[in-house]
Coordinates of C-alpha atoms and ligand atoms in Angstrom, one line a residue:
M1301 CA 99.3 112.6 97.6
T1302 CA 98.6 112.3 101.3
I1303 CA 97.0 108.9 102.0
D1304 CA 93.9 108.9 104.2
L1305 CA 94.9 106.3 106.7
G1306 CA 91.5 106.7 108.4
H1307 CA 89.6 105.3 105.4
H1308 CA 88.1 101.9 105.9
G1309 CA 85.8 99.7 103.9
D1310 CA 82.8 100.4 106.1
T1311 CA 82.4 103.9 104.5
E1312 CA 82.1 102.3 101.1
V1313 CA 79.1 100.2 101.9
G1314 CA 75.8 101.8 101.3
A1315 CA 72.1 100.9 101.3
G1316 CA 71.2 98.3 98.8
L1317 CA 74.8 97.5 97.8
I1318 CA 76.2 94.0 98.1
D1319 CA 79.0 94.3 100.6
L1320 CA 82.3 93.1 99.2
A1321 CA 84.2 96.0 100.9
V1322 CA 84.2 94.9 104.6
N1323 CA 85.7 91.5 105.3
V1324 CA 83.3 90.5 108.0
R1325 CA 81.5 87.2 107.7
H1326 CA 77.8 87.5 106.9
E1327 CA 76.5 84.2 108.2
P1328 CA 73.8 84.4 110.9
M1329 CA 75.1 84.4 114.4
P1330 CA 74.9 80.9 116.0
G1331 CA 72.7 80.4 119.0
W1332 CA 75.6 79.4 121.3
L1333 CA 77.0 83.0 120.6
A1334 CA 73.8 85.0 120.5
D1335 CA 72.4 83.5 123.7
P1336 CA 75.3 84.5 126.1
I1337 CA 75.5 87.9 124.5
R1338 CA 71.8 88.4 125.1
D1339 CA 71.9 86.9 128.6
S1340 CA 74.7 89.3 129.6
L1341 CA 72.3 92.2 129.1
T1342 CA 70.8 91.3 132.5
Q1343 CA 74.1 92.1 134.1
L1344 CA 74.7 95.5 132.7
R1345 CA 74.3 97.2 136.1
A1346 CA 77.6 95.8 137.2
Y1347 CA 81.0 96.9 135.9
P1348 CA 82.6 94.3 133.6
N1349 CA 85.0 91.7 135.1
D1350 CA 87.3 90.2 132.5
L1351 CA 88.8 87.4 134.5
E1352 CA 86.7 84.6 133.0
A1353 CA 87.2 85.8 129.5
K1354 CA 90.9 86.1 130.0
T1355 CA 91.0 82.6 131.3
A1356 CA 88.9 81.3 128.4
V1357 CA 91.1 83.0 125.7
A1358 CA 94.3 81.9 127.4
G1359 CA 92.9 78.3 127.5
R1360 CA 92.1 78.5 123.8
H1361 CA 95.7 79.4 122.9
H1362 CA 97.4 77.3 125.7
R1363 CA 98.7 80.4 127.4
D1364 CA 98.6 81.8 130.9
P1365 CA 95.8 84.2 131.7
G1366 CA 98.4 86.8 132.6
E1367 CA 99.5 86.7 129.0
V1368 CA 96.2 87.9 127.7
L1369 CA 94.7 91.3 127.5
L1370 CA 91.1 91.8 126.3
T1371 CA 90.7 94.9 124.1
A1372 CA 87.9 96.9 122.5
G1373 CA 88.6 95.3 119.2
A1374 CA 92.1 94.7 117.7
A1375 CA 92.0 98.4 116.8
Q1376 CA 92.4 99.4 120.5
A1377 CA 95.5 97.2 120.8
F1378 CA 97.4 99.3 118.3
V1379 CA 96.6 102.4 120.3
L1380 CA 97.9 100.7 123.5
V1381 CA 101.1 99.7 121.7
A1382 CA 101.6 103.3 120.4
Q1383 CA 100.9 104.8 123.9
T1384 CA 103.1 102.2 125.8
L1385 CA 106.1 102.5 123.5
K1386 CA 106.3 106.3 123.4
T1387 CA 110.1 106.0 123.6
A1388 CA 110.5 103.8 120.5
K1389 CA 113.1 105.5 118.3
H1390 CA 112.5 103.8 115.0
P1391 CA 109.0 102.3 114.6
V1392 CA 108.4 100.5 111.3
V1393 CA 105.2 99.4 109.7
V1394 CA 105.3 96.8 107.0
H1395 CA 102.9 97.8 104.2
P1396 CA 100.7 97.5 102.3
Q1397 CA 98.7 96.7 105.5
F1398 CA 95.7 97.7 107.6
T1399 CA 96.3 101.4 108.3
E1400 CA 95.1 101.8 111.9
P1401 CA 98.5 100.7 113.4
E1402 CA 100.3 103.5 111.6
A1403 CA 97.5 105.9 112.3
A1404 CA 97.7 105.1 116.1
L1405 CA 101.5 105.5 116.1
R1406 CA 101.2 108.9 114.3
S1407 CA 98.6 110.2 116.6
A1408 CA 100.8 109.2 119.6
G1409 CA 103.5 111.4 118.1
H1410 CA 105.7 108.7 116.5
L1411 CA 107.7 109.3 113.3
V1412 CA 106.8 106.2 111.4
D1413 CA 109.0 104.5 108.8
R1414 CA 107.5 102.2 106.2
V1415 CA 108.8 99.0 104.6
I1416 CA 106.8 98.4 101.4
L1417 CA 106.4 94.9 100.1
R1418 CA 106.1 94.7 96.3
P1419 CA 103.6 93.1 94.0
E1420 CA 106.4 91.7 91.7
N1421 CA 107.6 89.8 94.8
G1422 CA 104.1 88.5 95.5
F1423 CA 104.0 90.9 98.6
V1424 CA 106.1 88.3 100.4
L1425 CA 108.1 89.5 103.5
D1426 CA 111.8 89.9 103.1
P1427 CA 113.0 90.1 106.8
S1428 CA 116.2 91.7 105.7
A1429 CA 114.2 94.7 104.3
V1430 CA 113.3 95.7 107.9
P1431 CA 116.0 98.1 109.2
A1432 CA 118.2 96.5 111.9
D1433 CA 117.7 99.4 114.3
A1434 CA 113.9 99.3 114.2
D1435 CA 112.8 98.9 117.8
L1436 CA 109.1 98.5 117.0
V1437 CA 107.9 96.6 114.0
I1438 CA 104.2 96.0 113.0
I1439 CA 103.1 93.5 110.4
G1440 CA 99.8 91.8 109.6
N1441 CA 99.5 88.0 109.1
P1442 CA 97.6 87.2 107.0
T1443 CA 97.9 90.7 105.7
N1444 CA 95.1 93.0 104.8
P1445 CA 94.8 93.9 101.9
T1446 CA 97.3 91.6 100.1
S1447 CA 95.9 88.4 101.6
V1448 CA 99.4 87.0 101.8
L1449 CA 100.2 84.7 104.7
H1450 CA 103.8 85.2 105.9
R1451 CA 105.8 82.3 107.1
A1452 CA 106.2 81.9 110.9
D1453 CA 109.9 81.3 110.6
E1454 CA 110.4 84.5 108.6
L1455 CA 108.4 86.5 111.3
R1456 CA 110.6 84.9 114.0
E1457 CA 113.6 86.3 112.1
L1458 CA 112.2 89.8 112.8
A1459 CA 112.1 89.2 116.6
R1460 CA 115.0 90.7 118.6
P1461 CA 115.6 91.1 122.3
D1462 CA 115.6 94.9 121.9
R1463 CA 112.6 95.1 119.6
I1464 CA 108.8 94.9 120.1
L1465 CA 107.3 92.9 117.2
V1466 CA 103.6 93.2 116.8
V1467 CA 101.9 90.6 114.6
D1468 CA 98.3 91.5 113.7
E1469 CA 96.5 88.1 113.4
A1470 CA 93.0 89.6 113.1
F1471 CA 92.3 87.2 110.1
M1472 CA 94.4 84.2 111.2
D1473 CA 91.3 82.2 112.3
A1474 CA 90.2 82.3 108.7
V1475 CA 93.3 80.3 107.6
P1476 CA 92.6 76.5 107.9
G1477 CA 94.8 75.1 110.7
E1478 CA 96.4 78.5 111.4
P1479 CA 99.7 77.1 110.3
E1480 CA 101.8 80.3 110.6
S1481 CA 100.3 81.7 113.7
L1482 CA 102.6 82.9 116.5
V1483 CA 99.9 83.1 119.1
G1484 CA 101.3 80.1 121.0
A1485 CA 104.9 81.2 120.7
S1486 CA 106.7 82.7 123.8
I1487 CA 109.1 85.0 122.1
P1488 CA 110.5 88.0 124.1
G1489 CA 109.0 91.2 122.7
L1490 CA 106.3 89.5 120.6
V1491 CA 102.8 90.9 120.7
V1492 CA 100.1 89.0 118.9
V1493 CA 96.8 90.8 118.2
R1494 CA 93.6 88.9 117.5
S1495 CA 90.0 89.9 116.7
L1496 CA 86.6 88.4 117.1
T1497 CA 85.2 90.8 114.5
K1498 CA 85.8 89.0 111.3
T1499 CA 84.9 85.3 111.7
W1500 CA 82.0 85.9 114.1
G1501 CA 80.6 89.0 112.5
L1502 CA 81.0 91.1 115.6
A1503 CA 82.3 94.4 114.3
G1504 CA 79.8 96.4 116.3
L1505 CA 80.6 94.7 119.6
R1506 CA 84.3 95.7 119.6
V1507 CA 86.2 92.8 121.0
G1508 CA 89.7 91.5 120.4
Y1509 CA 92.7 90.7 122.5
V1510 CA 96.5 90.7 122.8
V1511 CA 98.6 87.7 123.6
A1512 CA 102.1 88.6 124.8
G1513 CA 104.6 88.0 127.7
A1514 CA 103.1 88.9 131.1
G1515 CA 105.3 91.9 131.5
L1516 CA 104.3 93.4 128.2
V1517 CA 100.6 92.7 128.9
E1518 CA 101.0 94.6 132.2
Q1519 CA 102.5 97.6 130.4
L1520 CA 99.7 97.7 127.8
A1521 CA 97.0 97.3 130.4
A1522 CA 98.5 100.3 132.3
V1523 CA 97.5 102.6 129.5
Q1524 CA 94.1 101.1 128.8
P1525 CA 91.1 102.9 130.2
H1526 CA 89.4 101.1 133.1
W1527 CA 86.6 98.6 132.1
P1528 CA 87.6 98.8 128.4
V1529 CA 85.6 95.8 127.2
S1530 CA 81.9 95.6 127.8
T1531 CA 80.1 92.7 129.5
P1532 CA 78.4 91.5 126.3
A1533 CA 81.8 91.6 124.5
L1534 CA 83.4 89.6 127.3
A1535 CA 80.5 87.1 127.0
A1536 CA 81.3 86.7 123.3
A1537 CA 85.0 86.2 124.1
I1538 CA 84.2 83.4 126.5
A1539 CA 81.8 81.8 124.0
C1540 CA 84.2 82.0 121.0
S1541 CA 87.0 80.4 122.9
N1542 CA 85.5 77.0 123.6
E1543 CA 86.1 73.9 121.6
R1544 CA 82.9 74.1 119.7
A1545 CA 83.6 77.6 118.6
V1546 CA 87.1 76.8 117.5
A1547 CA 85.8 73.8 115.5
E1548 CA 83.2 76.0 113.8
A1549 CA 85.8 78.6 113.0
A1550 CA 87.9 75.8 111.5
Q1551 CA 85.0 74.7 109.3
A1552 CA 84.3 78.3 108.3
A1553 CA 87.9 78.7 107.3
L1554 CA 87.6 75.7 105.0
D1555 CA 84.4 77.1 103.4
I1556 CA 86.2 80.5 102.9
E1557 CA 89.1 78.7 101.3
R1558 CA 86.8 76.9 98.8
Q1559 CA 85.0 80.2 98.0
R1560 CA 88.3 82.1 97.6
V1561 CA 89.6 79.5 95.1
H1562 CA 86.3 80.1 93.1
L1563 CA 86.7 83.9 93.4
V1564 CA 90.4 83.9 92.3
D1565 CA 89.7 81.5 89.4
S1566 CA 86.7 83.6 88.2
L1567 CA 88.6 86.9 88.5
R1568 CA 91.3 85.5 86.3
T1569 CA 88.7 85.5 83.4
V1570 CA 88.4 89.3 83.6
N1571 CA 90.2 91.1 80.9
G1572 CA 93.3 93.0 82.2
L1573 CA 92.9 91.9 85.8
S1574 CA 95.9 90.4 87.7
T1575 CA 96.5 89.1 91.2
F1576 CA 99.9 89.1 92.9
G1577 CA 101.0 86.6 95.6
V1578 CA 99.0 83.8 97.0
A1579 CA 95.7 84.8 98.6
R1580 CA 95.1 83.1 102.0
A1581 CA 92.7 85.4 103.7
P1582 CA 88.9 86.1 103.3
F1583 CA 89.6 88.8 100.6
V1584 CA 91.6 89.1 97.4
L1585 CA 93.6 92.1 96.2
V1586 CA 93.4 92.7 92.5
H1587 CA 95.2 95.0 90.0
L1588 CA 93.0 96.3 87.2
P1589 CA 94.0 99.3 85.1
G1590 CA 91.3 101.9 85.6
A1591 CA 90.2 100.2 88.9
A1592 CA 89.0 103.5 90.4
G1593 CA 86.5 104.0 87.6
V1594 CA 85.5 100.3 87.6
R1595 CA 84.8 100.6 91.4
E1596 CA 82.4 103.5 90.7
S1597 CA 80.7 101.5 87.9
L1598 CA 80.4 98.5 90.2
R1599 CA 78.6 100.7 92.7
G1600 CA 76.1 101.7 90.0
Q1601 CA 75.5 97.9 89.4
G1602 CA 75.0 97.2 93.2
F1603 CA 78.4 96.1 94.4
A1604 CA 80.6 97.8 96.9
V1605 CA 84.3 96.8 96.7
R1606 CA 87.2 98.4 98.7
R1607 CA 89.4 101.0 97.0
G1608 CA 93.1 100.2 97.1
D1609 CA 94.5 103.7 96.9
T1610 CA 94.4 104.4 100.7
F1611 CA 96.9 101.6 101.4
P1612 CA 100.5 102.8 101.4
G1613 CA 102.3 100.9 98.5
L1614 CA 99.2 100.6 96.3
G1615 CA 97.4 103.1 94.1
P1616 CA 94.2 103.8 92.1
D1617 CA 94.6 100.6 90.0
W1618 CA 94.0 98.3 93.0
L1619 CA 90.8 96.9 94.5
R1620 CA 90.2 94.6 97.4
I1621 CA 87.3 92.1 97.1
A1622 CA 85.8 90.1 100.0
V1623 CA 85.4 86.4 99.6
R1624 CA 81.6 85.5 99.5
P1625 CA 79.6 82.5 98.5
E1626 CA 80.0 81.3 95.0
D1627 CA 76.7 82.7 93.7
V1628 CA 77.6 86.2 94.8
T1629 CA 81.1 85.9 93.2
D1630 CA 79.4 84.8 89.9
R1631 CA 77.2 87.8 89.9
L1632 CA 80.1 90.1 90.6
V1633 CA 82.4 88.6 88.0
K1634 CA 79.7 88.7 85.3
V1635 CA 79.4 92.5 85.8
L1636 CA 83.2 92.9 86.0
I1637 CA 83.7 91.1 82.7
E1638 CA 81.2 93.4 81.0
L1639 CA 82.9 96.5 82.5
A1640 CA 86.3 95.4 81.5
L1641 CA 85.5 94.6 77.8
Ligands
PLP1872 C1 94.1 93.5 109.6 C2 93.1 94.1 110.5 N1 93.5 94.1 111.8 C3 92.6 94.7 112.7 C4 91.4 95.2 112.4 C5 90.5 95.8 113.4 O1 89.7 94.8 113.9 P1 88.7 95.1 115.1 O2 87.4 95.2 114.6 O3 88.9 93.9 116.0 O4 89.2 96.3 115.8 C6 91.0 95.1 111.0 C7 89.7 95.7 110.6 O5 89.4 95.9 109.5 C8 91.9 94.6 110.1 O6 91.6 94.5 108.8

């Protein structure tokens, strides 16, 4: 079966359904974020200038502004990588993971190799499984959809002088303390991708960024269209980089952690359902025989969850469920228990 790499949770959400398919936080936008976005609308006549946003993001991660590239969402970063590294001979994507990196590589003409992490190993990375001659490696941390957080020292093992290693940290700010992040690490060939979409509920604004060595940033910028990130998106990047925002994200990460423990514990009471690996992200991957049918029945009961069969390495018996407040989880699990009887 050909996997539809272009399928994403947003197409599973419909009117009236409780959204457990898209892993974007639903909390109302704080005033300190809404105000600068709104104020920026008065400046739309001018082309965007990203200098202040670059400096703010660089400051947040203790990097040099020349090591930051603002992008139209993390998704654009994968396209830039695919376009820049046209001469890569052996690109490898570590799956199961978000499918846009592989889709971007394929549409740029790359022949993509896959390393598939297995449920029986808790979807944990084995650096030795990545072919030694891979000159471009892409991995998510924490990984969508497995929710597994790979260890920074294992990721470092993947870095080589003759290899570009892309670590997608779109969900890293949802992990308390960001213990395994490489965003502050100066490793030759390392490209870290981050997103403002998830924690700040900004999917529609399209804002993310790359942190990498200055030379690599220059190469990626060279294939980016001019003015890629809008003025409101740049205003959001500035606002989300200050100490207050970082502290709020840290608190949100703790809330998510508590809600996820509740979700995992509750899911374990569902007949036939299993989880593999340790969940650390704002979503949980579950194995449930007949999951494809259960997903349809859940829709009938008002809940949208993400199908698992469009992720390489999974299949129709997998579902991804977003972490939400405890009362939402309780309603979902009550229905799941009835369906799984
Ligand atoms: C792991 C991962 N990386 C990146 C993205 C894309 O994020 P953005 O909205 O910043 O393009 C997503 C979106 O679903 C994702 O799940």
